[in-house]
Coordinates of C-alpha atoms in Angstrom, one line a residue:
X1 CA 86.2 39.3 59.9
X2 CA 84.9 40.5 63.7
X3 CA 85.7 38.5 66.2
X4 CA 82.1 38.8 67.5
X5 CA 80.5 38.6 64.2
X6 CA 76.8 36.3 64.5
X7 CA 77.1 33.6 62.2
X8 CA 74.3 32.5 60.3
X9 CA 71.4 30.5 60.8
X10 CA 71.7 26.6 61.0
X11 CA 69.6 24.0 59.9
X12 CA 68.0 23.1 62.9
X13 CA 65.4 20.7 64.0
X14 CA 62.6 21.0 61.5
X15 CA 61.3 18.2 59.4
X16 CA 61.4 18.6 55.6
X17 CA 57.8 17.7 54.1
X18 CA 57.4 16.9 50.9
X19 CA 54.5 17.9 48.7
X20 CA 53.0 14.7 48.2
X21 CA 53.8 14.1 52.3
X22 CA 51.6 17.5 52.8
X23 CA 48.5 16.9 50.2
X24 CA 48.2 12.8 51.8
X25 CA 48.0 14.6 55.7
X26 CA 46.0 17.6 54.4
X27 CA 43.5 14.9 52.6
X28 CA 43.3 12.0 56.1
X29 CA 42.7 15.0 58.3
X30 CA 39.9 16.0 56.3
X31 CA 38.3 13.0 55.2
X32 CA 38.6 11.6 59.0
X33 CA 37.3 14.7 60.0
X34 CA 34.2 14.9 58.3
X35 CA 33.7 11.3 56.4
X36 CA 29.8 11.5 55.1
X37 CA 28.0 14.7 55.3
X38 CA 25.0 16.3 54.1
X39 CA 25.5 20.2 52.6
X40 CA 22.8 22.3 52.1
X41 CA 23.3 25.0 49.0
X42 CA 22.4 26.5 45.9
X43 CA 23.6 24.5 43.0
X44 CA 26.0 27.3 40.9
X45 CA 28.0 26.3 37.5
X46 CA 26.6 22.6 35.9
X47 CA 29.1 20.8 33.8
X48 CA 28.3 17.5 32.2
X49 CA 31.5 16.2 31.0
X50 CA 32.2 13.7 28.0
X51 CA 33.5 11.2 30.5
X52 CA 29.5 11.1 31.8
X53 CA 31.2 12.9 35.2
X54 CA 29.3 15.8 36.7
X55 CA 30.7 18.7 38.3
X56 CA 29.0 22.0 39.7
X57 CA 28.9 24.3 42.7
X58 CA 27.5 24.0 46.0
X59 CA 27.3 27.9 47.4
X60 CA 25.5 30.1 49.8
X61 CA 25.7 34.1 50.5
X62 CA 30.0 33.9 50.9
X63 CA 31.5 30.8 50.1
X64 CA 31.6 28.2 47.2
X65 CA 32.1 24.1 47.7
X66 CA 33.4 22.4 44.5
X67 CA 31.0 19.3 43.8
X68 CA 31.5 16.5 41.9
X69 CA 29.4 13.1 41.6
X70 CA 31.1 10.0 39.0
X71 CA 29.3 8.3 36.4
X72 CA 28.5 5.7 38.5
X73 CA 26.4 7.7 41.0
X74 CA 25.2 10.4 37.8
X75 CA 22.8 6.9 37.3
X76 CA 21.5 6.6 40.7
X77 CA 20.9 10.5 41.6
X78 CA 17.2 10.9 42.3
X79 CA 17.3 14.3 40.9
X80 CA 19.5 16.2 38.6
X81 CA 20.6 19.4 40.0
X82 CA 19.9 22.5 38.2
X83 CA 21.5 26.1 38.2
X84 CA 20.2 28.2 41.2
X85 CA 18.3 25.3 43.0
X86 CA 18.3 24.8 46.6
X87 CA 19.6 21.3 47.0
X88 CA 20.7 19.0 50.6
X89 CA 24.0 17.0 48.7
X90 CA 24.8 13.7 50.4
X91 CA 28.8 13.0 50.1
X92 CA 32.1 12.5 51.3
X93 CA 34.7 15.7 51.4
X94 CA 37.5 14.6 50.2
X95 CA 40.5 16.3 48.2
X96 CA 42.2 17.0 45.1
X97 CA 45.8 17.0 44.8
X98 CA 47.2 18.0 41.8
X99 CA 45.0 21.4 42.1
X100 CA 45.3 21.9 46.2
X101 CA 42.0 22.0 46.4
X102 CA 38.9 19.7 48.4
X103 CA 35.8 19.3 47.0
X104 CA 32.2 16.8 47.7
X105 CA 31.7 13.8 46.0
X106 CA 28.2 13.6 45.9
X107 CA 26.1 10.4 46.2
X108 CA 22.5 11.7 46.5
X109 CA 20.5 14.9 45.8
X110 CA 17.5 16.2 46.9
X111 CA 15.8 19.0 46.8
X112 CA 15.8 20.9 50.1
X113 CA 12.2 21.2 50.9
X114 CA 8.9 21.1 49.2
X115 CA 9.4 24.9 48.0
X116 CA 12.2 24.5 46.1
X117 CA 10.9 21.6 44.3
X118 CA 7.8 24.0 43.4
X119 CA 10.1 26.2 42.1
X120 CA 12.3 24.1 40.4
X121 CA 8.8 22.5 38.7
X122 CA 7.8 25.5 37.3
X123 CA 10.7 27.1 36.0
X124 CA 10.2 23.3 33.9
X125 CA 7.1 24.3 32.8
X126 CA 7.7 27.7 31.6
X127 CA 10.3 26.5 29.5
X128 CA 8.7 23.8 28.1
X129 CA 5.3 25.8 27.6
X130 CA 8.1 28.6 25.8
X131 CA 8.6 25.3 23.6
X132 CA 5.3 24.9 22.8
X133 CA 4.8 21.5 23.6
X134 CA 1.8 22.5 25.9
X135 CA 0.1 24.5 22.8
X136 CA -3.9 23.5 22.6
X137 CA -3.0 23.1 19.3
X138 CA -1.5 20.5 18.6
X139 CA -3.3 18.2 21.1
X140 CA -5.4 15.5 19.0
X141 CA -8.7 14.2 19.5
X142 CA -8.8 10.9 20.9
X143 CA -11.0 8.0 19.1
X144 CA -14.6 7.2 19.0
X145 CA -13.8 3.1 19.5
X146 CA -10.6 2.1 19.8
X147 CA -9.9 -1.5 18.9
X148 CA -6.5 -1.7 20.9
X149 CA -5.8 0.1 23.7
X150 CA -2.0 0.3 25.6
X151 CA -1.8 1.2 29.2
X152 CA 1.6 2.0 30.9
X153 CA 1.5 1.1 34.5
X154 CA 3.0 -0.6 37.5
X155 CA 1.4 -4.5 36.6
X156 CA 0.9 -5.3 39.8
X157 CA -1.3 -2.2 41.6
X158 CA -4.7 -1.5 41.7
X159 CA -4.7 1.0 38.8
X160 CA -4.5 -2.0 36.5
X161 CA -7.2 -3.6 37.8
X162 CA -9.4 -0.8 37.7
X163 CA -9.2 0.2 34.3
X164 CA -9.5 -3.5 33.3
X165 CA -12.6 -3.5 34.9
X166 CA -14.0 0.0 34.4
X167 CA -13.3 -1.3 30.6
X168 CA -15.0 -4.8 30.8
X169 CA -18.2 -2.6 32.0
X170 CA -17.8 0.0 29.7
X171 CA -16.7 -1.6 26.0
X172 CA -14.6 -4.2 26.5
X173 CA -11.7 -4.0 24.2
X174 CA -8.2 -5.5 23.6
X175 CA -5.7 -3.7 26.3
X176 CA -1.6 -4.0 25.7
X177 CA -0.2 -3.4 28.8
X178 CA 3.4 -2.2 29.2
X179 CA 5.0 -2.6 33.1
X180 CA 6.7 0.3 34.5
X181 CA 8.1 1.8 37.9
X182 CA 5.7 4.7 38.6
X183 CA 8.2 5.7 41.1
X184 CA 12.4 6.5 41.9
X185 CA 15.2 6.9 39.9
X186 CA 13.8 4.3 36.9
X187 CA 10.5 5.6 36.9
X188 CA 11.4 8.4 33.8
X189 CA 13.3 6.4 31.4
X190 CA 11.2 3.2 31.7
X191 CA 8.0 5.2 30.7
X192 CA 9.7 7.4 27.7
X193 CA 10.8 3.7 26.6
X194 CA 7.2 2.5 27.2
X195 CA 5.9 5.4 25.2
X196 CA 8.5 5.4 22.4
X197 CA 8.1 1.7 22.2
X198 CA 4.4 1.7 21.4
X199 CA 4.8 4.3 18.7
X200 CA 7.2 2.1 17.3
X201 CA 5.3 -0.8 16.7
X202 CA 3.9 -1.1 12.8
X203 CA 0.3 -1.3 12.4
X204 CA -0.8 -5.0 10.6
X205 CA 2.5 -6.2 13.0
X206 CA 2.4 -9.3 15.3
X207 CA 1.8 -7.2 17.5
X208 CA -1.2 -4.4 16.9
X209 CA -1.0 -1.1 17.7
X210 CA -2.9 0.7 19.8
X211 CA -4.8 3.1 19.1
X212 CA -5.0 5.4 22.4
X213 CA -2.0 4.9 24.9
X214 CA -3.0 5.5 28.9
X215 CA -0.5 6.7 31.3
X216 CA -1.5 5.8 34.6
X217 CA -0.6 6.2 38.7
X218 CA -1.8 6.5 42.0
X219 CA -1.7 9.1 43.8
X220 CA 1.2 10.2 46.4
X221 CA 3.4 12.6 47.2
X222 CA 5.4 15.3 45.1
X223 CA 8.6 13.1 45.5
X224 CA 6.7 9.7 44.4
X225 CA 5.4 12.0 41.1
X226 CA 8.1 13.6 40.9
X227 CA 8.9 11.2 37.9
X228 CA 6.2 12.1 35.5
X229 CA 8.0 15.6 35.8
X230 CA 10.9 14.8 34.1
X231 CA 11.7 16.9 30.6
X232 CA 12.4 13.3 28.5
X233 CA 8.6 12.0 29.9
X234 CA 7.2 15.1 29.0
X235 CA 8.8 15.1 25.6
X236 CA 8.1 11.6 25.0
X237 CA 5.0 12.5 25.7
X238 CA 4.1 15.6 23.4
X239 CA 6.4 13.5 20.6
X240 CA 4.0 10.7 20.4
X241 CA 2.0 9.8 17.1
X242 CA -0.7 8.2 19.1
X243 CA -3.2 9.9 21.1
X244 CA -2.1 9.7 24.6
X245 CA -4.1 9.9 28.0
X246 CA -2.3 11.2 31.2
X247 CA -4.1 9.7 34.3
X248 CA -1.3 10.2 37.2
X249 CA -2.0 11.0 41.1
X250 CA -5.5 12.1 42.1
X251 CA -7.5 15.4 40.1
X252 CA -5.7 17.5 42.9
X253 CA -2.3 16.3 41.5
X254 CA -0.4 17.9 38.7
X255 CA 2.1 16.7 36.7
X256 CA 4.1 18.1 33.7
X257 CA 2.6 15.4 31.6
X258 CA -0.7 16.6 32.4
X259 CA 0.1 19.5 30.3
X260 CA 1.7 17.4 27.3
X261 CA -0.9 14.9 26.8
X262 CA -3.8 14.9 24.3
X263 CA -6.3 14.6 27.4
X264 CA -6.0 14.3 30.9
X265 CA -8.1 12.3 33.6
X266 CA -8.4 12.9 37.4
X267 CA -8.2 9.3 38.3
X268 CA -7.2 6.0 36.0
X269 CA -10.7 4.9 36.5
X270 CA -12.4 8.3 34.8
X271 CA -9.0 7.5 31.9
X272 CA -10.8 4.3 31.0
X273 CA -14.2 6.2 31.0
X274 CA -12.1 8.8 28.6
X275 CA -11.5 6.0 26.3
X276 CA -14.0 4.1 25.3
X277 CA -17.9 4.6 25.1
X278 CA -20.5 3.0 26.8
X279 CA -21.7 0.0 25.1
X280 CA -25.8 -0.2 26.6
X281 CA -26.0 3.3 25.5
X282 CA -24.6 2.8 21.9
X283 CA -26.8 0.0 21.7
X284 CA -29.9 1.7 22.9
X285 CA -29.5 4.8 20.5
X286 CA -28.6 2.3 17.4
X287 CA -32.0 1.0 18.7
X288 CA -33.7 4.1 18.8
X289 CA -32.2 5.7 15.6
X290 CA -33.5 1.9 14.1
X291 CA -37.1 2.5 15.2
X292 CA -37.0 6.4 14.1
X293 CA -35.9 5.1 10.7
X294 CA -38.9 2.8 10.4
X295 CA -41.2 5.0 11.2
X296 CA -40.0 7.6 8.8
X297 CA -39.8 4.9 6.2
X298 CA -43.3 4.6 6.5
X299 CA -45.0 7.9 6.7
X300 CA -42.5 9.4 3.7
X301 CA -44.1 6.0 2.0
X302 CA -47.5 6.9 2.6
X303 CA -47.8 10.5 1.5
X304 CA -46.2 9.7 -1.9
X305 CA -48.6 6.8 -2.0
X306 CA -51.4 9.3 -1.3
X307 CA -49.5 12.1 -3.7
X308 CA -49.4 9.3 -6.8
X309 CA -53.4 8.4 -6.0
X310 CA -53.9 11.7 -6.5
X311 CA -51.8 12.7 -9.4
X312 CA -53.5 9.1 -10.9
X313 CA -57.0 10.8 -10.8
X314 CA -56.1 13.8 -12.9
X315 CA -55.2 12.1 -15.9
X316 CA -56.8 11.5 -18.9
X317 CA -57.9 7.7 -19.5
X318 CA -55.8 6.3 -22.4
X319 CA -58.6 6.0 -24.7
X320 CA -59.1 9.7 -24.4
X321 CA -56.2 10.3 -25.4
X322 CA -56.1 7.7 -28.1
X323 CA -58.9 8.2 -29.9
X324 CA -58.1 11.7 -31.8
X325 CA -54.9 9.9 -33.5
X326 CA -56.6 6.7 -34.5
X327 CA -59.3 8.4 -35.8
X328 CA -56.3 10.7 -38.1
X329 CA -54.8 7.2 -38.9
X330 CA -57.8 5.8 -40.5
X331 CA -58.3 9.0 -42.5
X332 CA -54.6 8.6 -43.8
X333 CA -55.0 5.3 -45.0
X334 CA -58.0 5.6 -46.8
X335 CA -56.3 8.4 -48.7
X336 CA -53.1 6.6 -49.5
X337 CA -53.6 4.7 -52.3
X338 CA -55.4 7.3 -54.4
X339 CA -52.0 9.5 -53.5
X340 CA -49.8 7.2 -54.5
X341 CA -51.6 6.6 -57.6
X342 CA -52.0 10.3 -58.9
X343 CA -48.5 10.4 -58.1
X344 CA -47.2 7.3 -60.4
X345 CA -49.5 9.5 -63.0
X346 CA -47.0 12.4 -62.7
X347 CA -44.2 11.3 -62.8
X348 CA -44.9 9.6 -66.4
X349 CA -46.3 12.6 -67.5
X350 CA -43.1 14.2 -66.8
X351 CA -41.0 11.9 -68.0
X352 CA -43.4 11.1 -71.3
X353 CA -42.1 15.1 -71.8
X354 CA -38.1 14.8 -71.5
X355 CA -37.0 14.3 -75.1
X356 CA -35.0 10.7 -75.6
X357 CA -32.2 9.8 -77.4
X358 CA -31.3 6.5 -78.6
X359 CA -27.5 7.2 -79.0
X360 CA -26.8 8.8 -75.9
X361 CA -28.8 5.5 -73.8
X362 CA -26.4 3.3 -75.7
X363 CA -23.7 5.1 -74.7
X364 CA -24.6 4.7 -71.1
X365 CA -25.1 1.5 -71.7
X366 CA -21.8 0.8 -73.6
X367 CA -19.5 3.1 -70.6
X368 CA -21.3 1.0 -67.8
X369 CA -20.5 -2.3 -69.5
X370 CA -16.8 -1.6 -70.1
X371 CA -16.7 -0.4 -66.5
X372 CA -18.1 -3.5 -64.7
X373 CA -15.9 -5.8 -67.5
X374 CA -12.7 -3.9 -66.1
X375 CA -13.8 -4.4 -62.1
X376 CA -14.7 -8.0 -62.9
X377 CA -11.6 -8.9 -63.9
X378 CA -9.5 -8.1 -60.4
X379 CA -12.4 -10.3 -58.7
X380 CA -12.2 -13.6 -57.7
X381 CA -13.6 -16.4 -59.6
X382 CA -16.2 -17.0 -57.1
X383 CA -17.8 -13.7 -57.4
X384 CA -17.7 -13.6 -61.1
X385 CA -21.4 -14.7 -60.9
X386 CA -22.4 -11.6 -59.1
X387 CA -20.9 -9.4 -61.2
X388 CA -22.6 -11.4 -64.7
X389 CA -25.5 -10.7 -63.0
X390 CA -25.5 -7.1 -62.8
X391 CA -23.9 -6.8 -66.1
X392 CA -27.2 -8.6 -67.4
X393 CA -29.6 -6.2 -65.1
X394 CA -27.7 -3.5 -66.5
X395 CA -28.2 -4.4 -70.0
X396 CA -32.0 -5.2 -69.5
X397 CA -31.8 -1.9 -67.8
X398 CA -34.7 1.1 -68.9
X399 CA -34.9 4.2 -68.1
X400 CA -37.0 5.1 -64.9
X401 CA -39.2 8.0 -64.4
X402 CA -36.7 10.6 -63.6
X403 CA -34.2 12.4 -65.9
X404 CA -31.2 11.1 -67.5
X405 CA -29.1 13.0 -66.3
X406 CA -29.6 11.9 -62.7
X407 CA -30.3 8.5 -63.0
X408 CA -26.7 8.3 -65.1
X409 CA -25.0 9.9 -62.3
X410 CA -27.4 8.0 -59.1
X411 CA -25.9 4.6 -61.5
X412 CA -22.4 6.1 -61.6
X413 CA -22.1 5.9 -57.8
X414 CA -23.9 3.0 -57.4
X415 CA -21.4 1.4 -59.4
X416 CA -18.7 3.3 -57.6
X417 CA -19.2 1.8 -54.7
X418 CA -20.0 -1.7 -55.3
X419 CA -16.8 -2.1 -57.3
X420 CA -15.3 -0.7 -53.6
X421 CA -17.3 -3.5 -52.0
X422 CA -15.9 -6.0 -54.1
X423 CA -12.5 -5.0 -53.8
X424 CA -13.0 -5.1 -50.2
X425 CA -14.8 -8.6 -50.4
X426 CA -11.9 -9.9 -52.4
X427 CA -9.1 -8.4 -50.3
X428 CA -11.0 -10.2 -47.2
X429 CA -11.6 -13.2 -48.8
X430 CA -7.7 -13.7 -49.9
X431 CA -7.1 -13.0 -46.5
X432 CA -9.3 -15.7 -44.9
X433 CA -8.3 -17.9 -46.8
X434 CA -4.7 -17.2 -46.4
X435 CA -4.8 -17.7 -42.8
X436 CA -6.7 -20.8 -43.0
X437 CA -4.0 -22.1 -45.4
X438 CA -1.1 -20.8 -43.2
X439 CA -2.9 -22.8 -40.0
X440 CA -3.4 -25.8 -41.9
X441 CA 0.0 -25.8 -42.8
X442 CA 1.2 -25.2 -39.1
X443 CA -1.0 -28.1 -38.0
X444 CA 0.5 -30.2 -41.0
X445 CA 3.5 -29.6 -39.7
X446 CA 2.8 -30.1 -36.1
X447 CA 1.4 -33.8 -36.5
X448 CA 3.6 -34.9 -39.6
X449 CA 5.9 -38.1 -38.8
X450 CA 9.1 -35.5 -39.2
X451 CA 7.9 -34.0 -35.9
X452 CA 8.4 -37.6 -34.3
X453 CA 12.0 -38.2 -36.3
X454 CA 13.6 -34.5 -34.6
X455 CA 12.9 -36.1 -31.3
X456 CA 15.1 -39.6 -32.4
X457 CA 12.7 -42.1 -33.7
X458 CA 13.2 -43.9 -36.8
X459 CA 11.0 -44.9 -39.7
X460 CA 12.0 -48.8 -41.0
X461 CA 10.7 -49.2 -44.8
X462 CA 10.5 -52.0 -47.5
X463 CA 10.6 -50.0 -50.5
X464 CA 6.9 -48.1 -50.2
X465 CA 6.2 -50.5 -47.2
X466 CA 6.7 -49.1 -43.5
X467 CA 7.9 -52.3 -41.4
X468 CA 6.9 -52.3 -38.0
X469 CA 7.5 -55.9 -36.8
X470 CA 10.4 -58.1 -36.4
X471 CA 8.6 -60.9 -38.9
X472 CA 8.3 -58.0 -41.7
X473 CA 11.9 -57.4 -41.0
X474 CA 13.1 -60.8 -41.5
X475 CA 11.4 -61.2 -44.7
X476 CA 12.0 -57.6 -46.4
X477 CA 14.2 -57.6 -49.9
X478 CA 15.3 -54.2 -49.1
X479 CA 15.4 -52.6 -45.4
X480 CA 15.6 -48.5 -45.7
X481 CA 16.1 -46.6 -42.2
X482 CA 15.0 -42.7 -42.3
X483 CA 16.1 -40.3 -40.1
X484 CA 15.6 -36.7 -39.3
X485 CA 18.5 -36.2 -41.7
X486 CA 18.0 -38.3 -44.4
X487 CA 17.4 -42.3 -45.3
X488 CA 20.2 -44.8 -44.8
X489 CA 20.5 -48.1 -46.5
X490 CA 22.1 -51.0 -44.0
X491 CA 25.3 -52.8 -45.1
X492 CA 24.1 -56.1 -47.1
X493 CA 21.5 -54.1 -48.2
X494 CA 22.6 -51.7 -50.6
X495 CA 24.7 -50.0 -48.0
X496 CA 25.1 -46.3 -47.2
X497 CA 23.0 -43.7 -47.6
X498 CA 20.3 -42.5 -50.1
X499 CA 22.3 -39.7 -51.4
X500 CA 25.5 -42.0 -52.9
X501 CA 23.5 -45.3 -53.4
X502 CA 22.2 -46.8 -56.6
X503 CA 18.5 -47.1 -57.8
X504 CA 18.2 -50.4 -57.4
X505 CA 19.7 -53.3 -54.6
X506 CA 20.0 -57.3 -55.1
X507 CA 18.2 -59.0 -52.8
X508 CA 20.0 -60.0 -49.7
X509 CA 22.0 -62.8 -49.5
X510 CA 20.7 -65.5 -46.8
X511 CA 24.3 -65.7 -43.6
X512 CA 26.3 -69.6 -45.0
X513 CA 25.5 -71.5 -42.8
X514 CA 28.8 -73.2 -40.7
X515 CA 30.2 -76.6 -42.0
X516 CA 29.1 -79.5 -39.7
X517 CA 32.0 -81.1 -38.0
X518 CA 32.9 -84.3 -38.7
X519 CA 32.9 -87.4 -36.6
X520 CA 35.9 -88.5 -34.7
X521 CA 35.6 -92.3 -35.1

């Protein structure tokens, strides 16, 4: 070792930080520094996190400023920011340790100037309109007369008033209203809830549902309408099963739910004008459609009175027309008996000519006798007469004027079907009377005293005598109880039952009467 060798270097004087000693001076000397401050930007990268945290960028030509605003203040934001919006963020800069980083929590956003919010509005509506929610298509007509109308609005301003009044002058009508805020951060979900909440509501409910909803709101400026741009109204809006009327700001104001409604009105006023018709003039054209009627009543009346007057003239009278048929009629008649006497004469000249023979018509006679004996016998007694009776016309039977032959086979089917007839009758008959005796027997059944004994009564007899009375009791030879299940014979009297007992009982012993007790003197 050199005698003049340097040694090395000492500790010294310096003070030893630690980390966490560094990020806590690092994090006062900023946040005392600058404490609340407004940043103008253009919001970069959005991130909504699970937690309901939002981060995103704050940047301008060179630098980038982390963001981030808790769930807390998310709520109370009066606008959302959006990727490459120009936005003034109100916040504290504070740090972030464990990543050596700082960064802004934000409390408020707005939009920085009336421009960007112009901008910002229409990039909305060019992707909503890409959607299709703005289509003409599906916008629905609105109807004639509603009977219930619901109008979302502040309760307490002027628009209220005036479409209750422009309605009472119009058609008055039965009006739901549902209170909002037309304005600030609760303005957007209050009126999709307003919106969703009428469309909810069952029609025949407690409470009806309308049939034509009214968004209303004054007007102002882009800031105080800025809620009736928001995506959720505007797809509350197109999403609604109820024909919907967008009446916010004055005709120079526009809105995103202009666009998404079925129909939109300048002013409230001209909404409630929208909505229903006038009443006067319905009442004057029912009136004039009433008199147009009557009068058309009358003239179409009129010319097809005149047209049947006319018609009337060119007919023939009825006696006209009449008198050539009579006239044939009278000609008939007179020539009708001499007819039907030359035709009589023919036909016993013709048969006079048909060789008879006596065998063959007993034959007949013979064949239908056996016949009717053999359907006879299946009737019932009570058409037995009937049939004697036609065996007798056939046996006084002679031959008529036509030909054997065909008045044997017009008799064969005559007989034919009577015997079917009969059978029929007698078939019917057994029937009838087979039901009657069936019902008799049901009612039989129904009011006999053996109904009465199922249900616990009792029947009390002296041999073919029914007792009903204590005296006949007391002076019966032989008491006899019946039951549902059979008779029974009382002790003393017989005893036991009508199945083990004798034919015959001695008459009942009278009770001994006790001995009399002496005296004791």
């Amino acid at each position: 070792m050199e005698l003049f060798e340097d040694e090395g270097p000492g500790p010294g004087n310096a003070h030893d930080y630690s980390v966490g000693e560094i990020t806590g001076a690092v994090k006062r000397v900023i946040e005392g520094e600058f404490g609340r401050v407004r940043v103008r930007g253009e919001v970069g990268r959005v991130t909504h996190a699970r937690s309901g945290h939002l981060y995103f960028d704050l940047k301008d030509e060179r630098n980038t400023l982390s963001a981030v605003s808790w769930k807390g203040q998310v709520a109370r934001l009066s606008h959302m920011p959006e990727e490459g919006m120009e936005v003034i963020a109100t916040g504290k800069v504070t740090t972030f340790g464990p990543q050596s980083r700082y960064q802004l929590t934000v409390e408020d956003i707005a939009p920085a100037g009336a421009g960007a919010l112009m901008a910002m509005l229409e990039k909305r509506r060019k992707s909503l309109e890409g959607e299709g929610l703005f289509a003409a298509e599906r916008k629905r007509p609105l109807p004639y007369l509603p009977q219930v109308i619901g109008v979302i609005t502040s309760p307490t301003g002027a628009v209220i008033r005036d479409i209750l009044h422009r309605l009472a002058d119009r058609f008055p009508r039965h009006v739901l209203v549902w209170p909002v805020a037309v304005q600030g951060q609760t303005c957007a979900p209050e009126v999709v809830r307003a919106i969703e909440g009428f469309n909810a509501l069952q029609p025949g409910g407690p409470i009806p549902r309308p049939d034509v909803l009214i968004v209303a709101r004054g007007g102002g400026s882009v800031e105080d309408l800025w809620g009736f741009n928001e995506e959720a109204v505007v797809r509350a809006a197109a999403a609604s099963g109820i024909p919907l009327i967008s009446a916010v700001g004055h005709e120079t104001d526009i809105t995103l739910i202009d666009h998404a409604s079925d129909r939109r009105a300048p002013t409230p006023t001209a909404a409630a004008e929208m909505a229903v018709p006038v009443r006067a003039d319905l009442m004057r054209a029912v009136e004039q459609l009433g008199l147009r009627l009557a009068a058309g009543t009358e003239a179409a009346v009129t010319r097809r009175r005149q047209r049947l007057a006319d018609i009337a003239r060119a007919l023939p009278r009825p006696e006209a027309l009449l008198a050539t048929p009579r006239q044939r009629l009278d000609i008939a008649g007179e020539r009708l008996p001499g007819a039907l006497t030359r035709v009589v004469d023919r036909k016993q000249l013709a048969l006079a000519r048909v060789p008879l023979s006596p065998g063959l018509l007993t034959r007949v006679r013979e064949g239908a006798a056996a016949r009717l004996d053999r359907v006879s016998s299946r009737l019932a007694p009570g058409l037995q007469t009937v049939v004697t009776a036609r065996r007798h016309r056939l046996e006084r039977l002679r031959l008529s004027p036509q030909p054997l032959e065909r008045q044997v086979t017009d008799g064969r089917a005559r007989l034919a079907r009577a015997a079917e007839r009969l059978e029929g009758a007698e078939r019917r008959l057994a029937e009838r009377r087979q039901g009657r005796l069936e019902s008799a027997a049901r009612l039989l059944e129904t009011l006999s005293y053996k109904a009465t004994l199922q249900r616990g009564y009792a029947v009390v007899r002296d041999g073919e005598r029914v007792i009903t009375t204590t005296a006949a009791a007391a002076t019966a030879e032989r008491l006899e109880i019946e039951f549902a299940d059979g008779r029974f014979v009382p002790e003393g009297d017989g005893g036991g039952s009508d199945s083990g007992g004798s034919g015959g009982s001695p008459r009942r012993k009278p009770a001994p009467k006790p001995p009399e007790q002496g005296s004791l003197f």
